[in-house]
Amino acid sequence: MKRFLGLFAVFFSVMAFSQQQGKLRKVAAVGFLNVENLWDTIRSADYIDGTKDSKSPVFHRSIPMDSIKFLEAEKYNGPWSDGALAGKKVVRFQSGSEEFTPNSAKNYNTKVYRAKLANEAKVISEMGAQYTKTAPAVVGLIEVENRQVIEDLIKEPALKKYDYGIIHYNSYDYRGIDVALIYQKRRFTPTNSLKKELKIFDGGRREYTRDILVVTGMLDNEKVAFFMNHWPSRRGGEAVSLPKRNAAATLLKQQMDSVRAADPATKLFAMGDFNDDPVSPSLKNYLKAQPGLKDLSDSTPYLNLMYPLYKKGVASLAYQDAPNLFDQIIVSKNLISDQVTKEYSVYKAEIFAPAYLVNKEGNYKGYPFRSWNGDQFTGGYSDHFPAFVILQKEP
């Protein structure tokens, strides 16, 4: 088994843009974590009530399987999308739900679920804390089953005192996992949110995957926008699956360009598991995320903060026993400054890998300390290291 090269430091710093020393700063951390299959223990399905507004939490929600018989629903064999389901009431069964139950091979019971929640809450609470002395202002989440698991997560002792709010929409992902955003209510005020369905096809058949979550609002009184991503995997091979991620990149760029065109002052953060490296065609040619400051312009306004780290050989996960940096943060050029000003700019970005997140021995030494080894719960955290960016401005 190959070793996971480049992951021996506690923290991996990508870049620091301000060299001013001793100046008082107001700071904020923005980051994300792949929570590696955060499911509750109840076998469930999705219930879509197309008579409700598609932005309402009751339009598309997760329900226990034994509740289906009490709900009005029709048989449905058509395409799964919010538009196609308008006016209908239907049930969509999740392929992944049965795997995470007490009766499954995983024996996924309440004890394991509580341990999983505590682990993820610990990681989130410590992301960027060495700079901010507090938990992140905004955190993206990847691989959550439904809103309930997020509610349980933010009630964990490590997070409860920060009073996090939730932005989440159920997707039509074939496994039933979604992306979401949590935020400290005293720091961030959402003004709008929406999900953008990624419509991709394999052999002429629609492949249902995660949506891109778009959230705009005010972070410490500054206009910002967040774009949470979990792009299609490399299942079937990198080359074969690449067009799916190219499509995701195209959709993401459309959304970022749209927000930027509406208000060029808005500061943009695109982050998540892209299932591609910074040099992959999806990010380089379709999203046009630039590797360095000199490459930024009005026509190429997005900077990949993880590119320098990638060039140093650092990774955030191992895919098929090879190191990759799939977990990335991309920002708009108005977040870059060589001075500390009255508006937020990037101070530094990091892959967060404290010792407890790293396997210390065996074939997987140096890899992320994941939650599952097959059907066995390891007591670990995730198969990805999280990433965060530190913002700074004058107090």
CSV table of C-alpha atoms in Angstrom, one decimal, residues 82-288:
chain,number,residue,atom,x,y,z
A,82,ASP,CA,-38.6,20.2,-8.6
A,83,GLY,CA,-40.2,21.4,-11.8
A,84,ALA,CA,-41.4,18.0,-12.9
A,85,LEU,CA,-42.9,17.3,-9.5
A,86,ALA,CA,-44.9,20.6,-9.2
A,87,GLY,CA,-48.4,19.8,-8.1
A,88,LYS,CA,-47.6,16.1,-7.3
A,89,LYS,CA,-47.2,14.2,-4.1
A,90,VAL,CA,-44.8,11.4,-4.4
A,91,VAL,CA,-42.3,9.2,-2.4
A,92,ARG,CA,-38.7,8.7,-3.5
A,93,PHE,CA,-36.9,5.8,-1.9
A,94,GLN,CA,-33.2,6.2,-1.0
A,95,SER,CA,-30.7,3.5,-1.9
A,96,GLY,CA,-28.4,4.3,1.0
A,97,SER,CA,-30.9,4.5,3.8
A,98,GLU,CA,-31.0,0.8,4.7
A,99,GLU,CA,-27.2,0.6,5.1
A,100,PHE,CA,-27.2,2.9,8.1
A,101,THR,CA,-29.7,1.2,10.5
A,102,PRO,CA,-29.4,-1.0,13.5
A,103,ASN,CA,-30.4,-4.1,11.5
A,104,SER,CA,-27.8,-3.5,8.8
A,105,ALA,CA,-24.3,-5.1,8.6
A,106,LYS,CA,-23.0,-1.9,10.0
A,107,ASN,CA,-25.1,-2.3,13.2
A,108,TYR,CA,-25.6,1.5,13.0
A,109,ASN,CA,-27.2,2.2,16.3
A,110,THR,CA,-27.8,5.2,18.5
A,111,LYS,CA,-24.4,4.8,20.3
A,112,VAL,CA,-22.5,4.9,17.0
A,113,TYR,CA,-24.6,7.8,15.8
A,114,ARG,CA,-23.9,9.8,18.9
A,115,ALA,CA,-20.2,9.1,18.6
A,116,LYS,CA,-20.3,10.2,15.0
A,117,LEU,CA,-22.0,13.4,15.9
A,118,ALA,CA,-19.5,14.2,18.6
A,119,ASN,CA,-16.6,13.5,16.4
A,120,GLU,CA,-17.8,15.8,13.6
A,121,ALA,CA,-18.7,18.6,16.0
A,122,LYS,CA,-15.2,18.5,17.5
A,123,VAL,CA,-13.6,18.9,14.1
A,124,ILE,CA,-15.9,21.8,13.1
A,125,SER,CA,-15.4,23.6,16.4
A,126,GLU,CA,-11.6,23.6,16.0
A,127,MET,CA,-11.3,24.5,12.3
A,128,GLY,CA,-9.3,27.8,12.2
A,129,ALA,CA,-9.5,28.2,16.0
A,130,GLN,CA,-5.7,28.6,16.3
A,131,TYR,CA,-6.2,32.0,14.5
A,132,THR,CA,-9.7,33.0,15.5
A,133,LYS,CA,-10.0,31.6,19.1
A,134,THR,CA,-13.6,30.5,18.1
A,135,ALA,CA,-15.5,28.2,15.8
A,136,PRO,CA,-15.9,29.1,12.1
A,137,ALA,CA,-18.4,31.7,11.2
A,138,VAL,CA,-19.7,29.6,8.2
A,139,VAL,CA,-19.2,25.9,7.6
A,140,GLY,CA,-20.2,23.8,4.6
A,141,LEU,CA,-21.2,20.2,5.2
A,142,ILE,CA,-20.9,17.3,2.7
A,143,GLU,CA,-22.6,13.9,2.9
A,144,VAL,CA,-25.5,14.7,5.2
A,145,GLU,CA,-28.6,12.6,4.9
A,146,ASN,CA,-31.2,15.2,5.9
A,147,ARG,CA,-31.9,18.3,8.0
A,148,GLN,CA,-32.5,16.3,11.1
A,149,VAL,CA,-28.8,15.1,11.3
A,150,ILE,CA,-27.7,18.7,10.9
A,151,GLU,CA,-30.0,19.8,13.7
A,152,ASP,CA,-28.6,17.0,15.9
A,153,LEU,CA,-25.1,18.1,15.0
A,154,ILE,CA,-25.4,21.7,15.9
A,155,LYS,CA,-26.9,20.7,19.3
A,156,GLU,CA,-23.7,18.8,20.2
A,157,PRO,CA,-21.9,20.5,23.2
A,158,ALA,CA,-18.9,21.4,21.1
A,159,LEU,CA,-21.2,23.5,18.8
A,160,LYS,CA,-24.3,24.4,20.7
A,161,LYS,CA,-23.0,27.7,22.3
A,162,TYR,CA,-22.3,29.1,18.8
A,163,ASP,CA,-26.0,29.2,17.9
A,164,TYR,CA,-25.6,27.9,14.3
A,165,GLY,CA,-28.4,28.3,11.8
A,166,ILE,CA,-29.0,25.8,9.0
A,167,ILE,CA,-29.5,26.1,5.2
A,168,HIS,CA,-30.3,22.7,3.6
A,169,TYR,CA,-32.3,21.4,0.7
A,170,ASN,CA,-32.9,17.7,-0.1
A,171,SER,CA,-31.4,16.7,-3.4
A,172,TYR,CA,-32.4,13.8,-5.7
A,173,ASP,CA,-29.0,12.2,-5.3
A,174,TYR,CA,-29.2,8.5,-5.9
A,175,ARG,CA,-27.8,7.6,-2.5
A,176,GLY,CA,-29.8,10.3,-0.6
A,177,ILE,CA,-26.9,12.6,0.5
A,178,ASP,CA,-26.8,16.3,0.3
A,179,VAL,CA,-24.7,19.4,0.9
A,180,ALA,CA,-25.6,22.1,3.5
A,181,LEU,CA,-24.4,25.2,5.2
A,182,ILE,CA,-24.4,26.1,8.9
A,183,TYR,CA,-23.6,29.6,10.2
A,184,GLN,CA,-23.2,31.5,13.4
A,185,LYS,CA,-26.3,33.7,13.5
A,186,ARG,CA,-24.5,36.6,15.1
A,187,ARG,CA,-22.0,36.7,12.3
A,188,PHE,CA,-23.8,35.8,9.1
A,189,THR,CA,-27.3,36.8,8.0
A,190,PRO,CA,-28.6,34.9,4.9
A,191,THR,CA,-30.5,37.0,2.4
A,192,ASN,CA,-31.2,34.3,-0.2
A,193,SER,CA,-30.6,30.7,-0.8
A,194,LEU,CA,-31.3,28.2,-3.6
A,195,LYS,CA,-30.3,24.9,-5.0
A,196,LYS,CA,-29.2,24.4,-8.6
A,197,GLU,CA,-29.9,20.9,-9.9
A,198,LEU,CA,-27.0,19.4,-11.8
A,199,LYS,CA,-28.5,17.4,-14.7
A,200,ILE,CA,-26.0,14.9,-16.0
A,201,PHE,CA,-26.5,11.7,-18.1
A,202,ASP,CA,-24.8,8.4,-18.3
A,203,GLY,CA,-25.6,6.3,-21.4
A,204,GLY,CA,-28.6,8.5,-22.0
A,205,ARG,CA,-30.0,8.0,-18.5
A,206,ARG,CA,-30.2,10.8,-16.0
A,207,GLU,CA,-27.7,10.3,-13.1
A,208,TYR,CA,-29.0,11.9,-10.0
A,209,THR,CA,-26.3,13.6,-8.0
A,210,ARG,CA,-25.9,16.4,-5.5
A,211,ASP,CA,-27.1,19.9,-6.1
A,212,ILE,CA,-25.0,23.0,-5.9
A,213,LEU,CA,-26.1,25.1,-2.9
A,214,VAL,CA,-26.0,28.9,-3.4
A,215,VAL,CA,-26.3,31.2,-0.4
A,216,THR,CA,-26.0,34.9,-0.4
A,217,GLY,CA,-25.9,37.2,2.7
A,218,MET,CA,-24.0,39.5,5.0
A,219,LEU,CA,-20.9,38.2,6.8
A,220,ASP,CA,-20.0,40.8,9.5
A,221,ASN,CA,-21.9,43.4,7.4
A,222,GLU,CA,-20.2,42.5,4.1
A,223,LYS,CA,-21.9,41.0,1.1
A,224,VAL,CA,-20.8,37.5,0.4
A,225,ALA,CA,-22.0,34.4,-1.5
A,226,PHE,CA,-21.2,30.8,-0.8
A,227,PHE,CA,-21.4,27.9,-3.3
A,228,MET,CA,-21.3,24.5,-1.8
A,229,ASN,CA,-20.3,21.6,-4.0
A,230,HIS,CA,-20.0,17.8,-4.1
A,231,TRP,CA,-19.3,17.0,-7.7
A,232,PRO,CA,-19.9,13.6,-9.3
A,233,SER,CA,-17.3,11.0,-8.3
A,234,ARG,CA,-14.7,9.2,-10.5
A,235,ARG,CA,-16.8,6.0,-10.4
A,236,GLY,CA,-16.1,4.2,-13.6
A,237,GLY,CA,-12.7,5.9,-14.1
A,238,GLU,CA,-11.4,9.5,-14.1
A,239,ALA,CA,-11.5,10.0,-17.9
A,240,VAL,CA,-15.0,8.4,-18.4
A,241,SER,CA,-16.5,10.4,-15.6
A,242,LEU,CA,-14.8,13.7,-16.4
A,243,PRO,CA,-17.6,15.1,-18.5
A,244,LYS,CA,-19.9,15.0,-15.5
A,245,ARG,CA,-17.5,17.2,-13.5
A,246,ASN,CA,-17.1,19.4,-16.5
A,247,ALA,CA,-20.8,19.9,-16.4
A,248,ALA,CA,-20.7,20.7,-12.7
A,249,ALA,CA,-17.9,23.3,-13.3
A,250,THR,CA,-20.0,24.9,-16.1
A,251,LEU,CA,-23.0,25.2,-13.8
A,252,LEU,CA,-20.9,26.5,-10.9
A,253,LYS,CA,-19.3,29.2,-13.1
A,254,GLN,CA,-22.7,30.2,-14.4
A,255,GLN,CA,-23.9,30.7,-10.8
A,256,MET,CA,-20.8,32.6,-9.7
A,257,ASP,CA,-20.8,34.8,-12.8
A,258,SER,CA,-24.5,35.6,-12.2
A,259,VAL,CA,-24.0,36.7,-8.6
A,260,ARG,CA,-20.9,38.7,-9.5
A,261,ALA,CA,-22.7,40.4,-12.4
A,262,ALA,CA,-25.6,41.4,-10.2
A,263,ASP,CA,-23.3,43.0,-7.7
A,264,PRO,CA,-19.5,43.0,-8.4
A,265,ALA,CA,-18.8,44.0,-4.7
A,266,THR,CA,-20.1,40.6,-3.4
A,267,LYS,CA,-17.3,38.4,-2.2
A,268,LEU,CA,-17.5,34.8,-3.5
A,269,PHE,CA,-16.5,31.5,-2.0
A,270,ALA,CA,-16.9,28.2,-3.9
A,271,MET,CA,-15.9,25.2,-1.8
A,272,GLY,CA,-16.4,21.5,-1.4
A,273,ASP,CA,-15.3,18.1,-2.7
A,274,PHE,CA,-14.8,18.6,-6.4
A,275,ASN,CA,-13.6,15.0,-7.0
A,276,ASP,CA,-10.9,16.6,-9.2
A,277,ASP,CA,-7.5,18.2,-8.4
A,278,PRO,CA,-6.8,21.9,-9.0
A,279,VAL,CA,-5.1,21.1,-12.3
A,280,SER,CA,-8.0,19.0,-13.7
A,281,PRO,CA,-9.8,20.2,-16.8
A,282,SER,CA,-13.0,20.8,-14.9
A,283,LEU,CA,-11.5,23.3,-12.6
A,284,LYS,CA,-8.8,24.7,-14.9
A,285,ASN,CA,-10.6,25.0,-18.2
A,286,TYR,CA,-14.4,25.0,-17.3
A,287,LEU,CA,-14.5,26.9,-14.0
A,288,LYS,CA,-11.3,28.7,-15.0
